[in-house]
Each structure stands twice: as structure tokens, then as C-alpha cells.
Amino acid sequence: MTDAKKNAAPKVNIDALDCMIKVSDLHKSFGDLHILKGINTEVKQGEKVVIIGPSGSGKSTFLRCLNLLERPTSGSIYLDGVDLLKLNEKGVCYMRQSMGMVFQHFNLFPHLTIRRNITLAPVKLGLMTEEKANEKADDLLEKVGLYDKCDAYPSQLSGGQKQRIAIARALAMNPEVMLFDEPTSALDPEMVGEVLNLMKQLAEDGMTMIVVTHEMGFAKEVASRVMFMDDGQILEEAPPQEFFSNPKNDRTKLFLSKVLI
Amino acid sequence: MSDFIDKLKETFVVDDRWQYLLRGLGNTLIITLCAAVLGILLGFIVAMIRSTHDKTGKLKIANIFCRIYLTVIRGTPMVVQLLIMYFVIFATLSSKYKIVVAILSFGINSGAYVAEIVRSGIMSIDNGQFEAGASLGLSYRRTMLFIILPQAFKNVLPALANEVIVLLKETSVAGYIGMEDLTKGGDIIRANTYQAFMPLLAVAAIYLIMVIILTALVGKLERRLAKNDRR
């Protein structure tokens, strides 16, 4: 943690330090609509958690609660022992720097070149000099295989390329954990592979990842734990071999019987 | 034909009457330019407050003041605002500062329209852009400054230019407080020569030329801004 982060969030709960993220009794309502009904889970450093479930089950809402894009109604979320819900505005910004997020619709900045998309946040936040950030951007572009596009604009890229840039943009902040919100759902089938391959590579590098997806193959191959959600609750959590071959919950069984694996 | 030339001479050359138009044009340009700057500044500030309130629920009281400002300014005629400004609010001010009062009136009036233009531009940017900025750890203010505003500005540029053109033409009512602007200049010539056709047509032509130049400039700027989002 940087000094700035410590200043923004001085209170560290020792009990919550045994894992990177600890969520307890998380509730979220939109008006009368009760979306999350008490989520309890933990994520350890280096774990790859894949969240699956029917649409409307609260997977995305849960993910978006983790970096406070949605403010939970009640409950607590600890990141490295710090209660995120007690952070002030500044503290929330620092916290988000260490949580990268990749969106279903990419959300690249259309008015900036690819390189500026990647360097904007590190430079404006004073984490890197322009020069350093450009070097880092070039490294990342090399890694995602799009170095030749560095001076292009997002509108000139395909969906798969956009998503790979979005991943590079999140990685430029050197996050501790990456959140993926259905990263392949808006892509042409042809382009799903390139994004999943990049995510696999990321997983192999040891990145802590939480992924909401409908790609069962990815869950099987990459996940260290699969989480099944329905109706705002986690119904089952297990390593993928066990989860897919021997599901315990009836709802999980029904779900798995209906999806093509 | 010689009759026409005589009229032309009488309108513009005799007693150096063309100077009324030149001086008037100068005043019109000064008022338009300063009021446009003031209006755009004011409009951006009000748009920021209003959209921040819409997006985050903060700045409640400031938002109420902004709404009152918008309602009053957009709900009353420009000429009435100008008269109130000159004869009520700044009644004690020496009449040589007339032009300042005019700039203030037109700027405040224009600001209300600019505010709604800019606000609609900000609200039209996909919420995903705000979220992407936030997810990278950028504060609301930085997200607004580096991500939202550049895109919003580009989107509203045509409407904004339109507003400046409207403003330019609107300044023709400055004569109500005795400002010698372009329209007033033409009117003085008309009163002196008892000829309406020449001076008024000349005034109309000058406005038209200015608007055409302005439109061309904006078109150029728009094309330059559009370079980076060929879709």
C-alpha cells in the first residue's frame, strides 16, 4: 500500500486481514427492489473466482458493489483489512486505484488515442510521469498484442481489440485485483477467444481475479473457485471440478443442466 | 442611376456618416465578444452544478439557485432584462459605463441558454464513461474534466455556435439603453437623412456577413474536432 492509501484509510481490521477481500452480509436494494440479500464470501490473494448464474441474479451488482460503483445498502466489504464503506470520497478513489475493472461495453474514452486511454489515469493521478506512463503503455500494448494500434482511436478497433485495450488500461494502474463484468458478452463469437486468452494469461501471471461470465469453459479451465448466484444470494461455491461434476444445490443442478458446456 | 448614387453618398459619405456604422459595429463586436465569454463561463459553471446535482445528488442549494436563475432569465424578454439592469440595478452608475451594463445583461442572458446546452451535452455522455473514470480511481471532478467535458463540448459545439450567433443578433436591442451599436448607428443615419432603405439594408448586410463568417469558422472547428471519431 502506498502512504497515500494509508492516510486515506488508517483503520485496519486485523481479523479481516487473512484474505484480500472479505464480504459480510452485503445487501443492496434499488428502491423496493431487493437485489442482494446477504452475501458472505472471501477472496484470497491470487484466487480466480468466477461468478455464474442466471440474469437478474445480482452477479453484476455484487461485482459493482466491490469497488463501490454501487453503494451497498448494508453490510461490509474489507479490502486488505480496510472497511470500504467507511472510506471518505478520497479514500474511495485510492481504493479504486488498486481494483481494476473491465466492463461489458468496454467504456474506452472515444476522444483519446489508445495510448492516451491507457496513460490518462496514471498521469493525471500523479502516479507516473508522462514518459514513464508511455513506456508502461507500450509494454502493456505489447502484452495484449496491439502495439501497432497505439495511435489509433477506439472507434477504429474491433470489439475484441477494444476489450483487450480496456484490460490494458486497467492493468496500467498496477491493481491488486481485477474485476471483470461480463467481458465477452458484447463480443462477436469470433472475438471471444482473444479476450479469454488474454484473461487466461493474466491468471497464469498470478493476478487475483473476480469474473462474472457466461463462459463455462473459462470457468472450468481458469477458476480456482466457481460461485453460483441466484436471487441475490450465493447458493454454492466450489472448485470447478467439483462444481461442474457434482453440484450439491438443486438450483445449481437445474442451471447447469440448461447451459451448454 | 445617378439618383441611386446620390442617395448612397448622402447616406454614407456626407458628414462622414459611415462612421456611425463603424463605431456601431465596434460596439456590437465588443458587446458580443465579452458577453459570449461571460455567457459561456457562466453557462459552464451552472451546467456543472446542475449535472453534478443530477448525477450525484450533491450541491442541492446551489442547484436551487441555478434553477431560479434559469427560470427567471429564460422566462423574461431580453429587452426587459436590459432595461431593468440599466434603469433599476445600475441606476446610479454613470452612463459612460453603459457598455459594461450591456455586456453584463447579454452575458447573463446568454449564460442561461449556454447552461442548458452544456448540461444536455454532459447528460448525453454514456454513464459508462463516468464509471470507467471512477473505476480507474479518478475523482468525479477529474472524470468530468478529462473525460466527460471534452466529449460533451464537441457534441454541443454546433448548438453553442448557434447561441453566439443568436447573441450577436440579439445585441441589436442595446439601443434601448442608448448604446450606439450597429443597429442604432443605422437608425441615426435614417433619422438624419430621412432615408430608411440604404442605412437599414447596410446594417442588415453587415450582420449577415458576420453571421456567415462565424458559421464558416465553426464549421472548420467542427471538422477538426471530428477527425478523431470517424465511426
Short mmCIF file of C-alpha atoms in Angstrom, two decimals:
data_model
loop_
_atom_site.label_atom_id
_atom_site.label_comp_id
_atom_site.label_asym_id
_atom_site.label_seq_id
_atom_site.Cartn_x
_atom_site.Cartn_y
_atom_site.Cartn_z
CA MET A 1 0.00 0.00 0.00
CA THR A 2 1.23 3.48 -0.73
CA ASP A 3 1.46 6.11 2.00
CA ALA A 4 -1.45 7.96 0.49
CA LYS A 5 -3.65 4.93 0.83
CA LYS A 6 -2.72 4.52 4.47
CA ASN A 7 -3.59 8.14 5.17
CA ALA A 8 -6.92 7.83 3.49
CA ALA A 9 -7.86 4.71 5.43
CA PRO A 10 -6.00 4.44 8.69
CA LYS A 11 -8.19 1.85 10.38
CA VAL A 12 -7.13 -1.69 9.54
CA ASN A 13 -9.18 -4.54 10.91
CA ILE A 14 -6.75 -7.33 11.82
CA ASP A 15 -9.42 -10.03 11.73
CA ALA A 16 -10.16 -9.22 8.12
CA LEU A 17 -6.52 -9.40 7.06
CA ASP A 18 -6.32 -13.16 6.44
CA CYS A 19 -7.79 -12.62 2.98
CA MET A 20 -7.64 -9.86 0.43
CA ILE A 21 -11.36 -9.25 0.14
CA LYS A 22 -13.85 -10.14 2.81
CA VAL A 23 -17.54 -9.51 2.27
CA SER A 24 -20.08 -9.96 5.01
CA ASP A 25 -23.85 -9.73 4.98
CA LEU A 26 -23.93 -7.47 1.94
CA HIS A 27 -27.34 -6.13 0.98
CA LYS A 28 -28.29 -3.88 -1.90
CA SER A 29 -31.70 -2.50 -2.78
CA PHE A 30 -32.77 -0.22 -5.59
CA GLY A 31 -35.89 1.33 -4.11
CA ASP A 32 -38.23 -1.57 -3.40
CA LEU A 33 -36.16 -3.95 -5.45
CA HIS A 34 -34.01 -6.11 -3.17
CA ILE A 35 -31.13 -7.25 -5.38
CA LEU A 36 -28.50 -8.61 -2.99
CA LYS A 37 -29.80 -10.49 0.02
CA GLY A 38 -26.88 -11.09 2.29
CA ILE A 39 -23.66 -12.00 0.52
CA ASN A 40 -20.84 -13.55 2.57
CA THR A 41 -17.60 -14.55 0.94
CA GLU A 42 -13.85 -14.16 0.95
CA VAL A 43 -11.26 -13.87 -1.78
CA LYS A 44 -7.62 -14.69 -1.12
CA GLN A 45 -4.64 -13.26 -2.91
CA GLY A 46 -4.11 -14.95 -6.27
CA GLU A 47 -7.53 -16.60 -6.34
CA LYS A 48 -9.58 -16.59 -9.54
CA VAL A 49 -13.24 -16.51 -8.64
CA VAL A 50 -15.76 -16.99 -11.42
CA ILE A 51 -19.32 -15.96 -10.67
CA ILE A 52 -22.07 -17.56 -12.74
CA GLY A 53 -25.84 -17.54 -12.52
CA PRO A 54 -28.99 -16.56 -14.40
CA SER A 55 -29.51 -12.96 -15.45
CA GLY A 56 -31.03 -10.79 -12.77
CA SER A 57 -29.43 -12.86 -10.05
CA GLY A 58 -27.31 -9.96 -8.81
CA LYS A 59 -23.89 -11.08 -10.11
CA SER A 60 -23.06 -7.78 -11.75
CA THR A 61 -24.49 -5.77 -8.88
CA PHE A 62 -22.33 -7.72 -6.47
CA LEU A 63 -19.24 -7.07 -8.57
CA ARG A 64 -20.05 -3.38 -8.87
CA CYS A 65 -20.54 -3.18 -5.11
CA LEU A 66 -16.97 -4.40 -4.59
CA ASN A 67 -15.48 -1.15 -5.92
CA LEU A 68 -18.47 0.90 -4.80
CA LEU A 69 -19.77 1.76 -8.25
CA GLU A 70 -22.96 0.75 -6.50
CA ARG A 71 -23.19 1.72 -2.86
CA PRO A 72 -24.35 -1.26 -0.78
CA THR A 73 -27.41 -0.70 1.41
CA SER A 74 -25.84 -2.53 4.33
CA GLY A 75 -23.07 -4.96 5.19
CA SER A 76 -19.33 -4.61 4.97
CA ILE A 77 -16.56 -5.07 2.43
CA TYR A 78 -12.95 -5.31 3.55
CA LEU A 79 -10.05 -4.87 1.17
CA ASP A 80 -6.72 -5.62 2.85
CA GLY A 81 -8.44 -5.16 6.20
CA VAL A 82 -9.91 -1.76 5.38
CA ASP A 83 -13.67 -1.32 5.55
CA LEU A 84 -14.53 0.27 2.22
CA LEU A 85 -17.90 1.54 3.37
CA LYS A 86 -16.22 3.73 5.98
CA LEU A 87 -13.94 5.44 3.46
CA ASN A 88 -14.44 9.06 2.54
CA GLU A 89 -14.56 10.17 -1.08
CA LYS A 90 -10.79 10.44 -1.41
CA GLY A 91 -10.34 7.06 0.19
CA VAL A 92 -12.75 5.51 -2.31
CA CYS A 93 -10.65 6.91 -5.18
CA TYR A 94 -7.46 5.42 -3.70
CA MET A 95 -9.19 2.10 -3.16
CA ARG A 96 -10.38 2.01 -6.80
CA GLN A 97 -6.82 2.52 -8.00
CA SER A 98 -5.98 -0.92 -6.65
CA MET A 99 -9.10 -2.56 -8.14
CA GLY A 100 -9.10 -2.69 -11.90
CA MET A 101 -12.42 -3.11 -13.62
CA VAL A 102 -13.34 -4.30 -17.10
CA PHE A 103 -16.85 -3.58 -18.38
CA GLN A 104 -19.16 -5.42 -20.72
CA HIS A 105 -19.26 -2.43 -23.08
CA PHE A 106 -15.54 -1.62 -22.81
CA ASN A 107 -16.13 2.07 -21.99
CA LEU A 108 -12.96 3.23 -23.67
CA PHE A 109 -12.59 7.00 -23.96
CA PRO A 110 -13.52 7.71 -27.59
CA HIS A 111 -11.86 11.13 -27.73
CA LEU A 112 -8.40 9.82 -26.81
CA THR A 113 -5.90 7.67 -28.66
CA ILE A 114 -5.32 4.15 -27.42
CA ARG A 115 -2.10 5.16 -25.72
CA ARG A 116 -3.76 8.14 -24.01
CA ASN A 117 -6.60 5.87 -22.91
CA ILE A 118 -4.04 3.82 -21.02
CA THR A 119 -1.89 6.64 -19.66
CA LEU A 120 -4.60 9.13 -18.70
CA ALA A 121 -5.33 7.86 -15.19
CA PRO A 122 -1.73 7.14 -14.04
CA VAL A 123 -0.55 10.53 -15.32
CA LYS A 124 -3.45 12.64 -14.05
CA LEU A 125 -3.31 10.95 -10.66
CA GLY A 126 0.39 11.74 -10.44
CA LEU A 127 1.42 8.09 -10.14
CA MET A 128 3.75 8.20 -13.15
CA THR A 129 5.39 10.81 -15.30
CA GLU A 130 4.13 11.11 -18.85
CA GLU A 131 7.29 9.40 -20.09
CA LYS A 132 7.08 6.53 -17.62
CA ALA A 133 3.40 6.02 -18.35
CA ASN A 134 4.07 5.89 -22.09
CA GLU A 135 6.71 3.21 -21.54
CA LYS A 136 4.30 1.24 -19.40
CA ALA A 137 1.56 1.66 -22.00
CA ASP A 138 3.88 0.36 -24.72
CA ASP A 139 4.74 -2.68 -22.58
CA LEU A 140 1.07 -3.37 -21.96
CA LEU A 141 0.16 -2.91 -25.61
CA GLU A 142 2.90 -5.38 -26.47
CA LYS A 143 1.44 -7.78 -23.92
CA VAL A 144 -2.09 -7.56 -25.33
CA GLY A 145 -0.71 -7.72 -28.85
CA LEU A 146 -1.95 -4.37 -30.06
CA TYR A 147 1.19 -2.26 -30.13
CA ASP A 148 0.54 -1.25 -33.74
CA LYS A 149 -2.74 0.39 -32.67
CA CYS A 150 -1.20 2.74 -30.13
CA ASP A 151 -2.04 5.90 -32.07
CA ALA A 152 -5.45 4.75 -33.28
CA TYR A 153 -8.76 5.82 -31.76
CA PRO A 154 -11.16 3.35 -30.12
CA SER A 155 -13.69 3.67 -32.95
CA GLN A 156 -11.14 2.16 -35.31
CA LEU A 157 -10.88 -1.08 -33.30
CA SER A 158 -12.94 -4.26 -33.28
CA GLY A 159 -14.83 -5.31 -30.17
CA GLY A 160 -12.24 -7.83 -29.13
CA GLN A 161 -9.44 -5.33 -29.59
CA LYS A 162 -11.37 -2.74 -27.58
CA GLN A 163 -11.77 -5.15 -24.71
CA ARG A 164 -8.08 -6.04 -24.75
CA ILE A 165 -7.28 -2.32 -24.58
CA ALA A 166 -9.74 -1.94 -21.70
CA ILE A 167 -7.86 -4.68 -19.86
CA ALA A 168 -4.54 -2.98 -20.58
CA ARG A 169 -5.98 0.31 -19.31
CA ALA A 170 -6.98 -1.30 -16.03
CA LEU A 171 -3.58 -3.03 -15.71
CA ALA A 172 -1.75 0.29 -16.13
CA MET A 173 -2.80 1.16 -12.58
CA ASN A 174 -0.98 -1.93 -11.24
CA PRO A 175 -4.13 -3.17 -9.50
CA GLU A 176 -4.11 -5.82 -6.78
CA VAL A 177 -7.29 -7.36 -8.08
CA MET A 178 -9.15 -7.27 -11.39
CA LEU A 179 -12.94 -7.28 -11.65
CA PHE A 180 -14.47 -8.46 -14.93
CA ASP A 181 -18.13 -7.68 -15.58
CA GLU A 182 -19.22 -10.00 -18.42
CA PRO A 183 -16.19 -9.03 -20.51
CA THR A 184 -17.14 -11.17 -23.51
CA SER A 185 -20.94 -10.79 -23.57
CA ALA A 186 -20.96 -7.91 -26.06
CA LEU A 187 -18.47 -9.52 -28.45
CA ASP A 188 -18.87 -11.32 -31.74
CA PRO A 189 -18.33 -15.06 -31.16
CA GLU A 190 -15.14 -14.87 -33.22
CA MET A 191 -13.62 -12.39 -30.84
CA VAL A 192 -14.41 -14.05 -27.55
CA GLY A 193 -11.33 -16.26 -27.79
CA GLU A 194 -8.76 -13.50 -27.96
CA VAL A 195 -10.15 -11.83 -24.83
CA LEU A 196 -10.42 -15.08 -22.88
CA ASN A 197 -6.87 -15.98 -23.87
CA LEU A 198 -5.62 -12.69 -22.51
CA MET A 199 -7.52 -13.28 -19.28
CA LYS A 200 -6.02 -16.77 -19.01
CA GLN A 201 -2.58 -15.30 -19.46
CA LEU A 202 -3.36 -12.80 -16.72
CA ALA A 203 -4.49 -15.61 -14.44
CA GLU A 204 -1.28 -17.52 -15.07
CA ASP A 205 0.69 -14.42 -14.08
CA GLY A 206 -0.93 -14.71 -10.66
CA MET A 207 -3.41 -11.85 -10.80
CA THR A 208 -6.29 -12.02 -8.35
CA MET A 209 -9.44 -12.04 -10.47
CA ILE A 210 -13.17 -11.93 -9.93
CA VAL A 211 -15.03 -12.66 -13.14
CA VAL A 212 -18.74 -12.52 -13.89
CA THR A 213 -19.26 -14.51 -17.06
CA HIS A 214 -21.40 -16.93 -19.01
CA GLU A 215 -18.33 -18.71 -20.42
CA MET A 216 -18.49 -22.07 -18.67
CA GLY A 217 -15.38 -23.25 -20.47
CA PHE A 218 -13.41 -20.39 -18.99
CA ALA A 219 -14.80 -21.14 -15.54
CA LYS A 220 -13.76 -24.78 -15.83
CA GLU A 221 -10.30 -24.06 -17.09
CA VAL A 222 -9.21 -20.98 -15.16
CA ALA A 223 -11.26 -20.65 -11.99
CA SER A 224 -9.88 -21.64 -8.63
CA ARG A 225 -13.43 -21.38 -7.35
CA VAL A 226 -16.81 -21.12 -9.03
CA MET A 227 -19.57 -19.22 -7.31
CA PHE A 228 -23.21 -19.75 -8.27
CA MET A 229 -25.61 -16.92 -7.56
CA ASP A 230 -29.36 -16.75 -7.82
CA ASP A 231 -31.93 -14.37 -6.38
CA GLY A 232 -29.33 -12.20 -4.67
CA GLN A 233 -27.61 -14.99 -2.79
CA ILE A 234 -24.62 -17.25 -3.22
CA LEU A 235 -26.12 -20.72 -3.44
CA GLU A 236 -22.97 -22.70 -3.98
CA GLU A 237 -19.22 -22.21 -4.04
CA ALA A 238 -16.75 -24.90 -5.03
CA PRO A 239 -13.64 -25.61 -7.09
CA PRO A 240 -14.62 -26.09 -10.75
CA GLN A 241 -14.07 -29.88 -10.95
CA GLU A 242 -16.37 -30.44 -8.02
CA PHE A 243 -18.81 -27.71 -9.01
CA PHE A 244 -19.41 -28.95 -12.54
CA SER A 245 -19.27 -32.71 -11.89
CA ASN A 246 -21.00 -32.86 -8.56
CA PRO A 247 -23.19 -29.83 -7.81
CA LYS A 248 -24.99 -30.02 -4.48
CA ASN A 249 -27.70 -27.39 -4.74
CA ASP A 250 -30.85 -28.22 -6.74
CA ARG A 251 -30.97 -24.80 -8.34
CA THR A 252 -27.35 -25.20 -9.43
CA LYS A 253 -28.14 -28.58 -10.94
CA LEU A 254 -31.07 -27.12 -12.85
CA PHE A 255 -28.96 -24.23 -14.12
CA LEU A 256 -26.12 -26.47 -15.21
CA SER A 257 -28.50 -28.86 -16.95
CA LYS A 258 -29.73 -25.99 -19.09
CA VAL A 259 -26.44 -24.43 -20.14
CA LEU A 260 -24.25 -25.91 -22.80
CA ILE A 261 -20.82 -26.69 -21.51
CA MET B 1 -28.84 55.58 -61.56
CA SER B 2 -27.43 58.95 -60.55
CA ASP B 3 -30.29 59.16 -58.10
CA PHE B 4 -29.06 55.94 -56.50
CA ILE B 5 -25.52 57.25 -56.24
CA ASP B 6 -26.77 60.46 -54.71
CA LYS B 7 -28.64 58.50 -52.08
CA LEU B 8 -25.60 56.38 -51.41
CA LYS B 9 -23.48 59.48 -50.99
CA GLU B 10 -25.99 61.15 -48.74
CA THR B 11 -26.31 58.10 -46.55
CA PHE B 12 -22.67 57.19 -46.10
CA VAL B 13 -20.35 59.95 -47.28
CA VAL B 14 -21.92 63.30 -46.36
CA ASP B 15 -20.83 64.38 -42.86
CA ASP B 16 -18.79 61.17 -42.67
CA ARG B 17 -21.95 59.28 -41.71
CA TRP B 18 -20.26 55.91 -42.33
CA GLN B 19 -18.55 56.47 -39.03
CA TYR B 20 -21.86 55.82 -37.23
CA LEU B 21 -21.85 52.34 -38.72
CA LEU B 22 -18.19 51.74 -37.99
CA ARG B 23 -18.45 52.87 -34.38
CA GLY B 24 -21.68 50.91 -34.02
CA LEU B 25 -20.06 47.80 -35.44
CA GLY B 26 -17.18 48.20 -32.98
CA ASN B 27 -19.58 48.38 -30.04
CA THR B 28 -21.63 45.45 -31.31
CA LEU B 29 -18.50 43.33 -31.62
CA ILE B 30 -17.20 44.29 -28.17
CA ILE B 31 -20.54 43.55 -26.54
CA THR B 32 -20.95 40.25 -28.39
CA LEU B 33 -17.43 39.05 -27.68
CA CYS B 34 -17.40 39.95 -23.99
CA ALA B 35 -20.96 38.73 -23.43
CA ALA B 36 -20.17 35.45 -25.21
CA VAL B 37 -17.14 34.86 -22.97
CA LEU B 38 -19.15 35.75 -19.87
CA GLY B 39 -22.11 33.67 -21.02
CA ILE B 40 -20.05 30.59 -21.79
CA LEU B 41 -18.18 30.88 -18.48
CA LEU B 42 -21.40 31.31 -16.54
CA GLY B 43 -23.13 28.62 -18.58
CA PHE B 44 -20.41 26.04 -17.89
CA ILE B 45 -20.45 26.76 -14.17
CA VAL B 46 -24.24 26.45 -13.97
CA ALA B 47 -24.20 23.32 -16.16
CA MET B 48 -21.57 21.76 -13.87
CA ILE B 49 -23.61 22.46 -10.77
CA ARG B 50 -26.82 21.19 -12.35
CA SER B 51 -25.35 17.99 -13.78
CA THR B 52 -23.35 17.26 -10.63
CA HIS B 53 -26.60 17.53 -8.74
CA ASP B 54 -28.37 15.27 -11.24
CA LYS B 55 -25.60 12.67 -11.16
CA THR B 56 -24.59 12.63 -7.51
CA GLY B 57 -27.33 14.43 -5.57
CA LYS B 58 -24.84 16.93 -4.12
CA LEU B 59 -24.94 20.77 -4.31
CA LYS B 60 -28.65 20.91 -3.52
CA ILE B 61 -28.78 24.58 -2.58
CA ALA B 62 -26.57 25.74 -5.44
CA ASN B 63 -28.82 23.77 -7.77
CA ILE B 64 -31.90 25.58 -6.49
CA PHE B 65 -30.24 28.95 -7.17
CA CYS B 66 -29.29 27.79 -10.65
CA ARG B 67 -32.84 26.74 -11.40
CA ILE B 68 -34.21 30.09 -10.26
CA TYR B 69 -31.66 31.83 -12.47
CA LEU B 70 -32.62 29.72 -15.49
CA THR B 71 -36.34 30.18 -14.94
CA VAL B 72 -36.18 33.95 -14.50
CA ILE B 73 -33.76 34.63 -17.34
CA ARG B 74 -35.42 32.33 -19.84
CA GLY B 75 -38.89 33.43 -18.78
CA THR B 76 -38.49 37.16 -19.35
CA PRO B 77 -37.69 39.13 -22.53
CA MET B 78 -34.10 40.20 -23.16
CA VAL B 79 -35.08 43.86 -23.61
CA VAL B 80 -36.85 43.93 -20.25
CA GLN B 81 -33.79 42.40 -18.56
CA LEU B 82 -31.60 45.03 -20.20
CA LEU B 83 -33.87 47.86 -19.07
CA ILE B 84 -34.09 46.54 -15.51
CA MET B 85 -30.33 46.16 -15.40
CA TYR B 86 -29.72 49.71 -16.61
CA PHE B 87 -32.54 51.68 -15.02
CA VAL B 88 -33.02 49.72 -11.77
CA ILE B 89 -29.99 47.70 -10.71
CA PHE B 90 -27.32 50.04 -12.05
CA ALA B 91 -29.46 53.19 -11.96
CA THR B 92 -26.83 55.14 -10.07
CA LEU B 93 -23.98 54.16 -12.36
CA SER B 94 -22.53 56.85 -14.65
CA SER B 95 -23.86 56.48 -18.18
CA LYS B 96 -20.37 56.12 -19.62
CA TYR B 97 -20.32 52.56 -18.20
CA LYS B 98 -23.36 51.71 -20.29
CA ILE B 99 -21.38 49.22 -22.31
CA VAL B 100 -20.45 47.30 -19.16
CA VAL B 101 -24.11 47.08 -18.21
CA ALA B 102 -24.93 45.87 -21.71
CA ILE B 103 -22.19 43.21 -21.59
CA LEU B 104 -23.39 42.06 -18.19
CA SER B 105 -27.02 41.84 -19.30
CA PHE B 106 -26.32 39.99 -22.51
CA GLY B 107 -23.76 37.72 -20.80
CA ILE B 108 -26.12 36.77 -18.00
CA ASN B 109 -28.91 36.17 -20.50
CA SER B 110 -26.75 34.07 -22.78
CA GLY B 111 -25.37 32.09 -19.82
CA ALA B 112 -28.79 30.65 -19.12
CA TYR B 113 -29.09 29.23 -22.63
CA VAL B 114 -25.48 28.03 -22.70
CA ALA B 115 -26.04 26.29 -19.36
CA GLU B 116 -28.86 24.16 -20.70
CA ILE B 117 -26.94 23.40 -23.90
CA VAL B 118 -23.88 22.24 -21.97
CA ARG B 119 -25.94 20.32 -19.45
CA SER B 120 -27.69 18.40 -22.20
CA GLY B 121 -24.24 17.67 -23.64
CA ILE B 122 -22.98 16.31 -20.33
CA MET B 123 -26.10 14.23 -19.72
CA SER B 124 -25.86 12.74 -23.21
CA ILE B 125 -22.49 11.14 -22.45
CA ASP B 126 -22.89 7.45 -21.65
CA ASN B 127 -22.84 6.72 -17.94
CA GLY B 128 -20.22 4.07 -18.69
CA GLN B 129 -17.73 6.88 -19.25
CA PHE B 130 -18.28 8.16 -15.71
CA GLU B 131 -17.96 4.61 -14.41
CA ALA B 132 -14.79 3.93 -16.38
CA GLY B 133 -13.25 7.10 -14.96
CA ALA B 134 -14.32 6.22 -11.44
CA SER B 135 -13.09 2.63 -11.75
CA LEU B 136 -9.61 3.94 -12.57
CA GLY B 137 -9.59 5.92 -9.33
CA LEU B 138 -10.28 9.30 -10.90
CA SER B 139 -12.39 11.60 -8.73
CA TYR B 140 -15.69 12.91 -10.03
CA ARG B 141 -14.08 16.26 -10.78
CA ARG B 142 -11.17 14.74 -12.74
CA THR B 143 -13.50 12.42 -14.63
CA MET B 144 -15.60 15.42 -15.56
CA LEU B 145 -12.61 17.50 -16.60
CA PHE B 146 -10.61 14.97 -18.61
CA ILE B 147 -13.22 12.53 -19.87
CA ILE B 148 -16.72 13.96 -19.92
CA LEU B 149 -16.26 17.64 -20.78
CA PRO B 150 -14.04 17.17 -23.85
CA GLN B 151 -16.64 14.81 -25.33
CA ALA B 152 -19.61 16.92 -24.26
CA PHE B 153 -18.00 20.07 -25.63
CA LYS B 154 -17.57 18.50 -29.03
CA ASN B 155 -21.18 17.36 -29.07
CA VAL B 156 -22.61 20.75 -28.16
CA LEU B 157 -20.30 22.86 -30.31
CA PRO B 158 -22.85 23.43 -33.10
CA ALA B 159 -25.52 24.45 -30.58
CA LEU B 160 -23.04 26.67 -28.78
CA ALA B 161 -22.06 28.42 -32.01
CA ASN B 162 -25.72 28.91 -32.75
CA GLU B 163 -26.11 30.58 -29.38
CA VAL B 164 -23.26 33.01 -30.17
CA ILE B 165 -24.92 33.87 -33.48
CA VAL B 166 -28.23 34.48 -31.69
CA LEU B 167 -26.36 36.63 -29.19
CA LEU B 168 -24.76 38.70 -31.95
CA LYS B 169 -28.15 39.49 -33.42
CA GLU B 170 -29.75 39.97 -30.02
CA THR B 171 -27.33 42.80 -29.18
CA SER B 172 -29.27 44.93 -31.66
CA VAL B 173 -31.62 45.86 -28.80
CA ALA B 174 -28.77 47.61 -26.96
CA GLY B 175 -30.14 50.86 -28.39
CA TYR B 176 -32.88 50.70 -25.75
CA ILE B 177 -30.40 51.95 -23.17
CA GLY B 178 -28.83 54.38 -25.61
CA MET B 179 -25.92 52.18 -26.65
CA GLU B 180 -24.70 53.17 -30.09
CA ASP B 181 -24.40 49.72 -31.56
CA LEU B 182 -24.61 48.80 -35.23
CA THR B 183 -28.43 48.92 -35.38
CA LYS B 184 -28.55 52.24 -33.54
CA GLY B 185 -25.88 53.60 -35.91
CA GLY B 186 -28.02 52.80 -38.91
CA ASP B 187 -31.03 54.25 -37.19
CA ILE B 188 -29.23 57.54 -36.50
CA ILE B 189 -28.40 57.83 -40.19
CA ARG B 190 -32.01 57.13 -41.06
CA ALA B 191 -33.18 59.88 -38.72
CA ASN B 192 -30.68 62.36 -40.14
CA THR B 193 -31.26 61.69 -43.82
CA TYR B 194 -34.94 60.68 -43.77
CA GLN B 195 -33.85 57.74 -45.90
CA ALA B 196 -34.64 54.30 -44.45
CA PHE B 197 -33.70 51.98 -47.29
CA MET B 198 -29.93 52.46 -47.53
CA PRO B 199 -28.84 52.53 -43.89
CA LEU B 200 -31.08 49.68 -42.76
CA LEU B 201 -30.11 47.47 -45.66
CA ALA B 202 -26.46 48.19 -44.96
CA VAL B 203 -26.95 47.23 -41.32
CA ALA B 204 -28.69 44.00 -42.31
CA ALA B 205 -25.91 43.16 -44.76
CA ILE B 206 -23.21 43.69 -42.14
CA TYR B 207 -25.00 41.38 -39.66
CA LEU B 208 -25.42 38.79 -42.39
CA ILE B 209 -21.76 38.87 -43.34
CA MET B 210 -20.69 38.47 -39.72
CA VAL B 211 -23.01 35.51 -39.23
CA ILE B 212 -21.74 33.86 -42.41
CA ILE B 213 -18.12 34.27 -41.30
CA LEU B 214 -18.95 32.90 -37.85
CA THR B 215 -20.74 29.90 -39.34
CA ALA B 216 -17.78 29.14 -41.59
CA LEU B 217 -15.34 29.32 -38.67
CA VAL B 218 -17.42 26.94 -36.59
CA GLY B 219 -17.67 24.53 -39.49
CA LYS B 220 -13.91 24.46 -39.72
CA LEU B 221 -13.51 23.85 -35.99
CA GLU B 222 -16.11 21.11 -36.08
CA ARG B 223 -14.34 19.27 -38.87
CA ARG B 224 -11.10 19.44 -36.94
CA LEU B 225 -12.69 18.06 -33.79
CA ALA B 226 -14.43 15.32 -35.74
CA LYS B 227 -11.14 13.94 -37.02
CA ASN B 228 -10.72 11.55 -34.13
CA ASP B 229 -14.10 9.91 -34.15
CA ARG B 230 -14.72 8.57 -37.57
CA ARG B 231 -17.30 5.93 -36.89
#
